[in-house]
Amino acid sequence: MSTSTLALDAPLRRHRVLAAARIQNVNKGLSLGMPWAILGSAFVVNLLIWSLIPESPNEPRITGGVLSIYIFVLIGQAFTVVQWFPFALGLSVTRRHFLLAAAGLTVVEAFGQGLVLTLLRAVEELTGGWGIDLTFFGVPYLVQENWFLQWLVYSVPFLGLAGLGLVSGAIFKRFGQAGMWVATLVVVLAVGLGAALLTWRQGWGAFGSFLAGVPPLTALALVPAVLAVVLWGVTYLLLRRAQP
């Protein structure tokens, strides 16, 4: 293939990826808005409840409500494959371009939402916990002193969970409902066997110490980033033989 042909193909590939991205963006207002609406509702409820409870110096006001938004990313990406993959193929979008678009949108959304969470954590800190010493966004294990690292810690977990959602959707498209049940059973058995092994070997203490010793930046930035790349690859392999 000549250099001129490659130069002409590059804009065409970008156009196809952008076309696939536009297809997946049809309901983005709903898919992005609903998780934030639910997170906002959880924040308001926590704010009201804690404002009615007298402050106690021995009881920190920490809630993990911010984690709810991450679950919706997993669910949303699974629906992306189930809902839009057949439609995209019907419009002559290739499987590779569909996945590239999904991955690209995931990266943009992840770092965009991570930035919003970072700003909300800054506001929370500046207002002294929203005036009532409430910790909603600055969950201790997530907190970083450097704001760029804080942005990474908030953003990258979205990528890992999105990759897991894409794989889940791809399993459903490739193997159907039976495949989802089998995959779920395999995960449950693996977790159960791991827990049984730790109990038998009396290794829960050592396992807990290992997890506690993992730096937050490694656990919440490096590991999810590597996991996302691996899961994107698995998604592509599954979608190659999936039928619309």
Short mmCIF file of C-alpha atoms in Angstrom, two decimals:
data_model
loop_
_atom_site.label_atom_id
_atom_site.label_comp_id
_atom_site.label_asym_id
_atom_site.label_seq_id
_atom_site.Cartn_x
_atom_site.Cartn_y
_atom_site.Cartn_z
CA MET A 1 0.00 0.00 0.00
CA SER A 2 1.45 3.35 -1.03
CA THR A 3 2.02 6.33 1.24
CA SER A 4 -0.63 8.35 -0.59
CA THR A 5 -3.22 5.59 -0.07
CA LEU A 6 -2.44 5.48 3.66
CA ALA A 7 -2.78 9.26 3.83
CA LEU A 8 -6.20 9.05 2.19
CA ASP A 9 -7.32 6.15 4.42
CA ALA A 10 -6.52 7.94 7.68
CA PRO A 11 -9.25 10.64 7.37
CA LEU A 12 -11.72 7.95 6.24
CA ARG A 13 -10.98 5.85 9.34
CA ARG A 14 -11.41 8.91 11.56
CA HIS A 15 -14.70 9.68 9.84
CA ARG A 16 -15.98 6.15 10.47
CA VAL A 17 -14.96 6.26 14.13
CA LEU A 18 -16.68 9.64 14.54
CA ALA A 19 -19.79 8.24 12.84
CA ALA A 20 -19.82 5.33 15.28
CA ALA A 21 -19.34 7.77 18.16
CA ARG A 22 -22.31 9.86 17.01
CA ILE A 23 -24.49 6.75 17.00
CA GLN A 24 -23.50 5.94 20.58
CA ASN A 25 -24.10 9.57 21.59
CA VAL A 26 -27.79 9.58 20.68
CA ASN A 27 -28.94 9.13 24.29
CA LYS A 28 -25.89 10.53 26.07
CA GLY A 29 -27.95 13.24 27.73
CA LEU A 30 -29.91 10.54 29.52
CA SER A 31 -27.09 8.07 30.09
CA LEU A 32 -24.80 10.76 31.54
CA GLY A 33 -27.48 12.87 33.19
CA MET A 34 -29.23 10.13 35.16
CA PRO A 35 -26.14 8.97 37.11
CA TRP A 36 -25.40 12.58 38.08
CA ALA A 37 -29.03 13.16 39.00
CA ILE A 38 -28.95 10.10 41.27
CA LEU A 39 -25.61 11.17 42.73
CA GLY A 40 -27.04 14.64 43.35
CA SER A 41 -30.09 13.14 45.04
CA ALA A 42 -27.85 11.00 47.27
CA PHE A 43 -25.82 14.09 48.15
CA VAL A 44 -28.92 16.12 49.08
CA VAL A 45 -30.29 13.26 51.20
CA ASN A 46 -26.98 12.88 53.03
CA LEU A 47 -26.77 16.64 53.51
CA LEU A 48 -30.25 16.77 55.04
CA ILE A 49 -29.73 13.76 57.29
CA TRP A 50 -26.36 14.86 58.65
CA SER A 51 -27.55 18.42 59.16
CA LEU A 52 -30.22 17.07 61.53
CA ILE A 53 -27.78 14.96 63.56
CA PRO A 54 -25.80 16.75 66.30
CA GLU A 55 -22.08 16.84 65.61
CA SER A 56 -19.82 14.52 67.59
CA PRO A 57 -16.02 14.92 67.60
CA ASN A 58 -15.56 11.14 67.81
CA GLU A 59 -17.79 10.31 64.83
CA PRO A 60 -16.49 11.51 61.44
CA ARG A 61 -19.21 12.31 58.95
CA ILE A 62 -18.02 10.22 56.03
CA THR A 63 -20.30 8.71 53.39
CA GLY A 64 -19.40 6.66 50.32
CA GLY A 65 -22.29 7.97 48.23
CA VAL A 66 -19.93 9.25 45.54
CA LEU A 67 -19.15 5.67 44.56
CA SER A 68 -22.67 5.18 43.18
CA ILE A 69 -21.83 7.02 39.97
CA TYR A 70 -19.18 4.45 39.08
CA ILE A 71 -21.71 1.60 39.07
CA PHE A 72 -23.79 3.36 36.43
CA VAL A 73 -20.80 3.51 34.10
CA LEU A 74 -20.59 -0.29 34.10
CA ILE A 75 -24.31 -0.63 33.41
CA GLY A 76 -24.30 2.09 30.76
CA GLN A 77 -21.45 0.55 28.75
CA ALA A 78 -23.13 -2.85 28.79
CA PHE A 79 -26.24 -1.22 27.31
CA THR A 80 -24.07 0.56 24.72
CA VAL A 81 -23.11 -2.79 23.21
CA VAL A 82 -26.53 -4.40 23.56
CA GLN A 83 -28.47 -1.41 22.22
CA TRP A 84 -26.22 0.28 19.67
CA PHE A 85 -23.97 -2.49 18.33
CA PRO A 86 -26.64 -4.06 16.07
CA PHE A 87 -27.80 -0.63 14.89
CA ALA A 88 -24.24 0.45 14.09
CA LEU A 89 -23.53 -2.70 12.06
CA GLY A 90 -26.74 -2.08 10.14
CA LEU A 91 -25.28 1.28 9.10
CA SER A 92 -22.07 -0.43 7.86
CA VAL A 93 -19.97 0.54 10.90
CA THR A 94 -17.29 -2.09 11.44
CA ARG A 95 -16.78 -3.84 14.76
CA ARG A 96 -13.36 -2.26 15.14
CA HIS A 97 -14.65 1.26 14.54
CA PHE A 98 -17.54 0.66 16.95
CA LEU A 99 -15.13 -0.38 19.71
CA LEU A 100 -12.70 2.47 18.98
CA ALA A 101 -15.59 4.91 19.27
CA ALA A 102 -16.78 3.33 22.52
CA ALA A 103 -13.28 3.43 23.99
CA GLY A 104 -12.71 7.02 22.87
CA LEU A 105 -16.00 8.20 24.34
CA THR A 106 -15.23 6.35 27.56
CA VAL A 107 -11.90 8.14 27.93
CA VAL A 108 -13.44 11.57 27.30
CA GLU A 109 -16.35 10.94 29.65
CA ALA A 110 -14.13 9.41 32.35
CA PHE A 111 -11.75 12.35 32.54
CA GLY A 112 -14.59 14.85 32.19
CA GLN A 113 -16.49 13.33 35.08
CA GLY A 114 -13.29 12.94 37.06
CA LEU A 115 -12.66 16.67 36.64
CA VAL A 116 -16.14 17.50 37.95
CA LEU A 117 -15.60 15.24 40.97
CA THR A 118 -12.23 16.89 41.60
CA LEU A 119 -13.83 20.34 41.55
CA LEU A 120 -16.63 19.19 43.88
CA ARG A 121 -14.06 17.79 46.29
CA ALA A 122 -12.28 21.18 46.24
CA VAL A 123 -15.57 22.94 47.03
CA GLU A 124 -16.23 20.46 49.81
CA GLU A 125 -12.84 21.20 51.33
CA LEU A 126 -13.21 24.97 50.98
CA THR A 127 -16.64 24.97 52.64
CA GLY A 128 -15.55 22.84 55.57
CA GLY A 129 -17.63 19.86 54.50
CA TRP A 130 -20.58 21.88 53.18
CA GLY A 131 -20.79 23.74 56.47
CA ILE A 132 -21.54 20.62 58.54
CA ASP A 133 -18.18 18.77 58.33
CA LEU A 134 -19.60 16.23 55.85
CA THR A 135 -17.24 14.16 53.70
CA PHE A 136 -19.11 13.07 50.59
CA PHE A 137 -16.63 13.45 47.73
CA GLY A 138 -13.35 13.28 49.63
CA VAL A 139 -13.53 9.63 50.71
CA PRO A 140 -10.28 9.04 52.66
CA TYR A 141 -8.73 6.35 50.43
CA LEU A 142 -9.46 8.42 47.33
CA VAL A 143 -7.96 11.68 48.59
CA GLN A 144 -4.70 12.88 47.02
CA GLU A 145 -2.78 16.01 47.97
CA ASN A 146 -1.83 16.74 44.38
CA TRP A 147 -4.85 17.88 42.33
CA PHE A 148 -3.61 16.26 39.14
CA LEU A 149 -3.26 12.92 40.92
CA GLN A 150 -6.67 13.50 42.46
CA TRP A 151 -8.07 13.92 38.96
CA LEU A 152 -6.45 10.63 37.89
CA VAL A 153 -7.75 8.74 40.93
CA TYR A 154 -11.28 9.95 40.25
CA SER A 155 -11.11 9.40 36.48
CA VAL A 156 -9.30 6.15 35.75
CA PRO A 157 -11.64 3.81 37.70
CA PHE A 158 -14.34 4.86 35.23
CA LEU A 159 -12.22 3.27 32.48
CA GLY A 160 -11.88 -0.08 34.24
CA LEU A 161 -15.58 -0.30 35.04
CA ALA A 162 -16.52 0.81 31.52
CA GLY A 163 -14.31 -1.96 30.13
CA LEU A 164 -16.09 -4.46 32.36
CA GLY A 165 -19.43 -3.15 31.09
CA LEU A 166 -18.32 -3.51 27.45
CA VAL A 167 -17.21 -7.10 28.07
CA SER A 168 -20.53 -7.89 29.75
CA GLY A 169 -22.45 -6.51 26.78
CA ALA A 170 -20.17 -8.36 24.34
CA ILE A 171 -20.71 -11.66 26.18
CA PHE A 172 -24.46 -11.13 25.90
CA LYS A 173 -24.25 -10.36 22.17
CA ARG A 174 -21.91 -13.30 21.50
CA PHE A 175 -23.46 -16.01 23.68
CA GLY A 176 -26.87 -14.66 24.66
CA GLN A 177 -28.54 -14.91 28.05
CA ALA A 178 -27.05 -18.35 28.70
CA GLY A 179 -23.57 -16.91 28.26
CA MET A 180 -24.28 -14.19 30.81
CA TRP A 181 -25.47 -16.76 33.34
CA VAL A 182 -22.39 -18.91 32.76
CA ALA A 183 -20.06 -15.90 33.08
CA THR A 184 -21.80 -14.83 36.29
CA LEU A 185 -21.55 -18.36 37.67
CA VAL A 186 -17.84 -18.51 36.85
CA VAL A 187 -17.21 -15.21 38.66
CA VAL A 188 -19.24 -16.28 41.71
CA LEU A 189 -17.43 -19.64 41.87
CA ALA A 190 -14.02 -17.98 41.50
CA VAL A 191 -14.76 -15.50 44.31
CA GLY A 192 -16.23 -18.25 46.48
CA LEU A 193 -13.26 -20.56 45.96
CA GLY A 194 -10.85 -17.73 46.68
CA ALA A 195 -12.68 -16.90 49.92
CA ALA A 196 -12.74 -20.59 50.91
CA LEU A 197 -9.01 -20.90 50.22
CA LEU A 198 -8.21 -17.83 52.32
CA THR A 199 -10.36 -19.15 55.15
CA TRP A 200 -8.76 -22.60 54.98
CA ARG A 201 -5.24 -21.15 54.94
CA GLN A 202 -6.18 -18.50 57.55
CA GLY A 203 -4.92 -15.90 55.14
CA TRP A 204 -7.51 -13.14 55.57
CA GLY A 205 -5.18 -11.10 57.77
CA ALA A 206 -2.32 -11.30 55.29
CA PHE A 207 -4.68 -10.55 52.40
CA GLY A 208 -6.06 -7.50 54.21
CA SER A 209 -2.54 -6.28 55.00
CA PHE A 210 -1.59 -6.68 51.34
CA LEU A 211 -4.57 -4.63 50.17
CA ALA A 212 -3.93 -1.97 52.81
CA GLY A 213 -0.33 -1.70 51.64
CA VAL A 214 -1.21 -1.05 48.00
CA PRO A 215 -0.80 2.70 47.28
CA PRO A 216 -4.09 4.35 46.24
CA LEU A 217 -2.51 5.62 43.02
CA THR A 218 -1.62 2.06 42.04
CA ALA A 219 -4.97 0.59 43.01
CA LEU A 220 -7.14 3.36 41.55
CA ALA A 221 -5.12 4.56 38.54
CA LEU A 222 -2.57 2.03 37.31
CA VAL A 223 -4.60 -1.16 37.82
CA PRO A 224 -7.86 0.17 36.28
CA ALA A 225 -5.95 1.57 33.29
CA VAL A 226 -4.29 -1.78 32.55
CA LEU A 227 -7.58 -3.58 33.19
CA ALA A 228 -9.40 -1.29 30.75
CA VAL A 229 -6.94 -2.00 27.93
CA VAL A 230 -7.18 -5.76 28.52
CA LEU A 231 -10.98 -5.67 28.65
CA TRP A 232 -11.19 -3.59 25.46
CA GLY A 233 -9.12 -6.29 23.75
CA VAL A 234 -11.39 -9.05 25.10
CA THR A 235 -14.44 -7.07 23.95
CA TYR A 236 -13.06 -6.85 20.42
CA LEU A 237 -12.39 -10.60 20.30
CA LEU A 238 -15.95 -11.30 21.44
CA LEU A 239 -17.54 -8.82 19.03
CA ARG A 240 -15.62 -10.19 16.05
CA ARG A 241 -17.93 -13.22 16.02
CA ALA A 242 -20.99 -11.64 17.58
CA GLN A 243 -24.10 -11.43 15.45
CA PRO A 244 -26.22 -8.25 15.32
#
